[in-house]
Short mmCIF file of C-alpha atoms in Angstrom, two decimals:
data_model
loop_
_atom_site.label_atom_id
_atom_site.label_comp_id
_atom_site.label_asym_id
_atom_site.label_seq_id
_atom_site.Cartn_x
_atom_site.Cartn_y
_atom_site.Cartn_z
CA MET A 1 0.00 0.00 0.00
CA ARG A 2 1.20 3.52 -0.83
CA LYS A 3 1.97 5.84 2.07
CA LEU A 4 0.53 9.32 2.41
CA ILE A 5 3.28 11.77 3.41
CA PHE A 6 2.54 15.25 4.76
CA ALA A 7 5.42 17.70 4.34
CA ILE A 8 5.59 21.35 5.34
CA ASN A 9 7.92 24.15 6.37
CA THR A 10 7.25 25.64 9.79
CA THR A 11 8.81 28.18 12.12
CA LEU A 12 9.83 27.32 15.68
CA ASP A 13 6.51 28.72 16.92
CA GLY A 14 4.52 26.59 14.47
CA CYS A 15 3.76 29.23 11.83
CA VAL A 16 3.25 27.64 8.40
CA ASP A 17 2.57 30.87 6.51
CA HIS A 18 5.03 30.80 3.60
CA THR A 19 5.48 34.59 3.72
CA LYS A 20 6.95 34.37 7.26
CA GLN A 21 9.74 31.96 6.30
CA PHE A 22 12.79 31.71 4.10
CA VAL A 23 13.58 29.13 1.47
CA ASP A 24 17.21 28.44 0.67
CA GLU A 25 19.11 25.96 -1.46
CA GLU A 26 19.20 23.26 1.24
CA LYS A 27 15.43 23.39 1.77
CA LEU A 28 14.84 23.23 -1.97
CA GLU A 29 17.19 20.26 -2.30
CA TYR A 30 15.41 18.49 0.56
CA PHE A 31 11.99 18.99 -1.02
CA THR A 32 13.32 18.11 -4.49
CA HIS A 33 14.55 14.77 -3.15
CA LEU A 34 11.23 14.16 -1.38
CA THR A 35 9.24 15.07 -4.50
CA ARG A 36 11.26 12.61 -6.57
CA GLU A 37 10.32 9.82 -4.12
CA VAL A 38 6.60 10.17 -4.93
CA ASP A 39 4.55 10.00 -8.09
CA LEU A 40 1.49 11.90 -6.89
CA GLN A 41 1.03 15.18 -5.04
CA VAL A 42 -2.23 16.23 -3.38
CA PHE A 43 -3.26 19.83 -2.79
CA GLY A 44 -6.20 22.01 -1.98
CA ARG A 45 -6.97 24.90 -4.32
CA LYS A 46 -5.08 27.59 -2.35
CA THR A 47 -1.80 25.69 -2.17
CA TYR A 48 -2.11 24.51 -5.75
CA GLN A 49 -2.54 28.08 -6.94
CA LEU A 50 0.59 29.09 -5.00
CA MET A 51 2.58 26.34 -6.72
CA VAL A 52 1.10 26.63 -10.22
CA PRO A 53 1.91 28.62 -12.33
CA TYR A 54 4.99 29.63 -10.26
CA TRP A 55 7.06 26.43 -10.55
CA PRO A 56 6.15 25.63 -14.18
CA GLU A 57 7.25 29.20 -15.05
CA VAL A 58 10.58 28.68 -13.27
CA LEU A 59 11.11 25.55 -15.35
CA LYS A 60 10.12 27.28 -18.57
CA ASN A 61 12.26 30.41 -18.06
CA GLN A 62 15.30 28.70 -16.47
CA SER A 63 16.21 32.06 -14.90
CA GLU A 64 16.35 31.00 -11.24
CA THR A 65 19.03 29.12 -9.31
CA LYS A 66 19.99 25.55 -10.08
CA ALA A 67 18.17 24.41 -6.90
CA ASP A 68 15.00 26.24 -8.02
CA ILE A 69 15.15 24.67 -11.47
CA GLU A 70 15.74 21.17 -10.08
CA PHE A 71 12.75 21.52 -7.74
CA ALA A 72 10.64 22.89 -10.59
CA ARG A 73 11.63 19.90 -12.74
CA ALA A 74 10.68 17.42 -9.98
CA PHE A 75 7.43 19.26 -9.27
CA ASP A 76 6.48 19.41 -12.94
CA SER A 77 7.12 15.70 -13.51
CA THR A 78 4.73 14.43 -10.83
CA ASN A 79 1.01 13.95 -11.19
CA LYS A 80 -1.15 16.21 -9.07
CA ILE A 81 -4.64 16.07 -7.62
CA VAL A 82 -6.41 19.21 -6.45
CA PHE A 83 -9.39 18.90 -4.15
CA SER A 84 -11.58 21.87 -5.01
CA ARG A 85 -15.21 22.78 -5.44
CA SER A 86 -14.41 26.14 -7.07
CA LEU A 87 -11.43 25.56 -9.38
CA ALA A 88 -12.81 25.28 -12.91
CA THR A 89 -9.69 24.09 -14.73
CA ALA A 90 -6.13 23.12 -13.88
CA GLU A 91 -3.25 25.02 -15.47
CA ASP A 92 -0.82 22.13 -15.10
CA ARG A 93 -0.90 19.31 -17.65
CA ASN A 94 -0.43 16.62 -14.95
CA THR A 95 -3.27 17.84 -12.73
CA ARG A 96 -6.67 16.36 -12.10
CA ILE A 97 -9.36 18.24 -10.14
CA VAL A 98 -11.30 16.07 -7.71
CA ARG A 99 -14.67 17.05 -6.27
CA THR A 100 -15.55 13.75 -4.61
CA ASN A 101 -15.23 12.76 -0.97
CA LEU A 102 -11.67 13.36 0.31
CA ARG A 103 -11.58 10.24 2.52
CA ASP A 104 -12.85 7.89 -0.17
CA GLU A 105 -10.56 9.28 -2.86
CA ILE A 106 -7.41 9.09 -0.69
CA LEU A 107 -8.23 5.54 0.45
CA LYS A 108 -8.63 4.56 -3.21
CA LEU A 109 -5.35 6.26 -4.19
CA LYS A 110 -3.44 4.56 -1.37
CA GLN A 111 -4.55 1.16 -2.73
CA GLU A 112 -3.30 1.89 -6.26
CA GLN A 113 0.10 0.78 -7.52
CA GLY A 114 2.88 3.32 -7.53
CA LYS A 115 5.17 5.35 -5.35
CA ASN A 116 4.05 7.18 -2.24
CA ILE A 117 1.75 10.22 -2.20
CA LEU A 118 2.84 13.66 -0.99
CA VAL A 119 0.35 16.12 0.46
CA GLY A 120 1.15 19.77 1.04
CA GLY A 121 -0.56 22.87 2.33
CA VAL A 122 -2.67 23.21 5.44
CA ASP A 123 -6.40 22.65 4.86
CA ILE A 124 -6.35 19.29 3.06
CA PRO A 125 -3.57 17.84 5.26
CA SER A 126 -5.49 18.96 8.37
CA GLN A 127 -8.56 17.08 7.18
CA LEU A 128 -6.45 14.03 6.34
CA MET A 129 -4.88 14.08 9.83
CA GLU A 130 -8.34 14.23 11.41
CA LEU A 131 -9.30 11.22 9.29
CA GLY A 132 -6.17 9.33 10.39
CA LEU A 133 -4.94 8.90 6.82
CA VAL A 134 -1.47 10.48 7.07
CA ASP A 135 1.26 7.84 7.41
CA GLU A 136 4.38 10.03 7.60
CA TYR A 137 5.14 13.59 8.63
CA ARG A 138 8.06 15.64 7.28
CA PHE A 139 8.51 18.93 9.09
CA VAL A 140 11.27 21.34 8.14
CA VAL A 141 11.57 23.62 11.15
CA GLY A 142 13.24 26.95 10.53
CA PRO A 143 15.12 28.96 13.16
CA THR A 144 12.51 31.72 13.10
CA LEU A 145 9.85 32.93 15.51
CA ALA A 146 7.09 34.45 13.38
CA GLY A 147 4.89 35.67 16.22
CA ALA A 148 1.86 35.71 13.92
CA GLY A 149 0.35 33.80 11.03
CA ARG A 150 -1.40 30.51 10.49
CA ARG A 151 -0.25 27.77 12.84
CA LEU A 152 0.39 24.11 12.18
CA LEU A 153 -2.62 22.03 13.26
CA GLU A 154 -4.66 25.16 14.04
CA GLY A 155 -8.26 24.04 14.39
CA VAL A 156 -7.43 20.36 13.93
CA SER A 157 -9.33 17.94 16.17
CA LEU A 158 -7.51 14.65 16.22
CA PRO A 159 -9.67 11.70 17.28
CA GLU A 160 -6.82 10.60 19.56
CA THR A 161 -3.28 11.62 20.44
CA LEU A 162 -0.86 10.49 17.75
CA GLN A 163 2.32 8.86 18.98
CA LEU A 164 4.91 9.26 16.25
CA LYS A 165 8.26 7.57 15.76
CA LEU A 166 11.27 9.66 14.73
CA VAL A 167 12.67 8.02 11.59
CA GLU A 168 15.34 10.57 10.69
CA SER A 169 16.53 14.08 11.39
CA LYS A 170 18.74 16.26 9.26
CA PHE A 171 20.41 19.51 10.22
CA PHE A 172 20.93 22.26 7.65
CA LYS A 173 23.66 24.92 7.69
CA SER A 174 20.94 27.57 7.91
CA GLY A 175 19.81 26.24 11.28
CA CYS A 176 16.77 24.43 9.87
CA VAL A 177 16.04 20.90 11.02
CA ALA A 178 14.22 18.36 8.87
CA LEU A 179 12.25 15.91 10.98
CA HIS A 180 10.83 12.71 9.52
CA TYR A 181 8.20 10.91 11.63
CA SER A 182 6.01 7.89 10.97
CA LYS A 183 2.86 6.70 12.68
CA GLN A 184 3.44 3.92 15.20
#
C-alpha cells in the first residue's frame, strides 16, 4: 500500500505561513529529493494556486538558481490532484481536479500501484490528519519565531493523540532541522 506523506515548512513557533519563512538551497534540495520519491502530489486549491503557475514558469524560463530549477523539474514531472469545489480548470498538464469525498478518494489512491503520495498545504492535510490517513510527517523547522500567522494544526481535532516515531533528522547549515516521523 502507498503511504501518504505530509510535508511542510514551519517556524519554531509553528507558523506555516510561507510569507513568514525563508527558502534556501538546502530546503529546496530536501523537497526536491522528497518530491522525486513520490509520483502523486495532493493539494487544496489555495496551495495549488501558490505552486502553479509559479514552478512551471521557473522551469520554462530557467532564470532562477539551479536548486530552483531542479525543484521545478521534480514538481512538474509528478502527477497532481487538487481537491476543489471552485477551481474550474487546472493550469498544469499533470493535474486532475477532484470534487468527490476526500476520505474515499485518498483511500482509493493509497490502494493503487505506484510510489508514495505527498500532500502539502494546510487545509487538506489537516482534514487528512483528522481522518487518520497520514502515514508520515516531514517537518522542516526553521530557526525563526514568526509571532503571527497561520499555525500548524490550528483548528485540527484529532480523534486521539498520535504517537509518532522519529525516523530521521537532518540539520541544515541555515539552522533548519528536517524531521521525519512515521505513525506507530
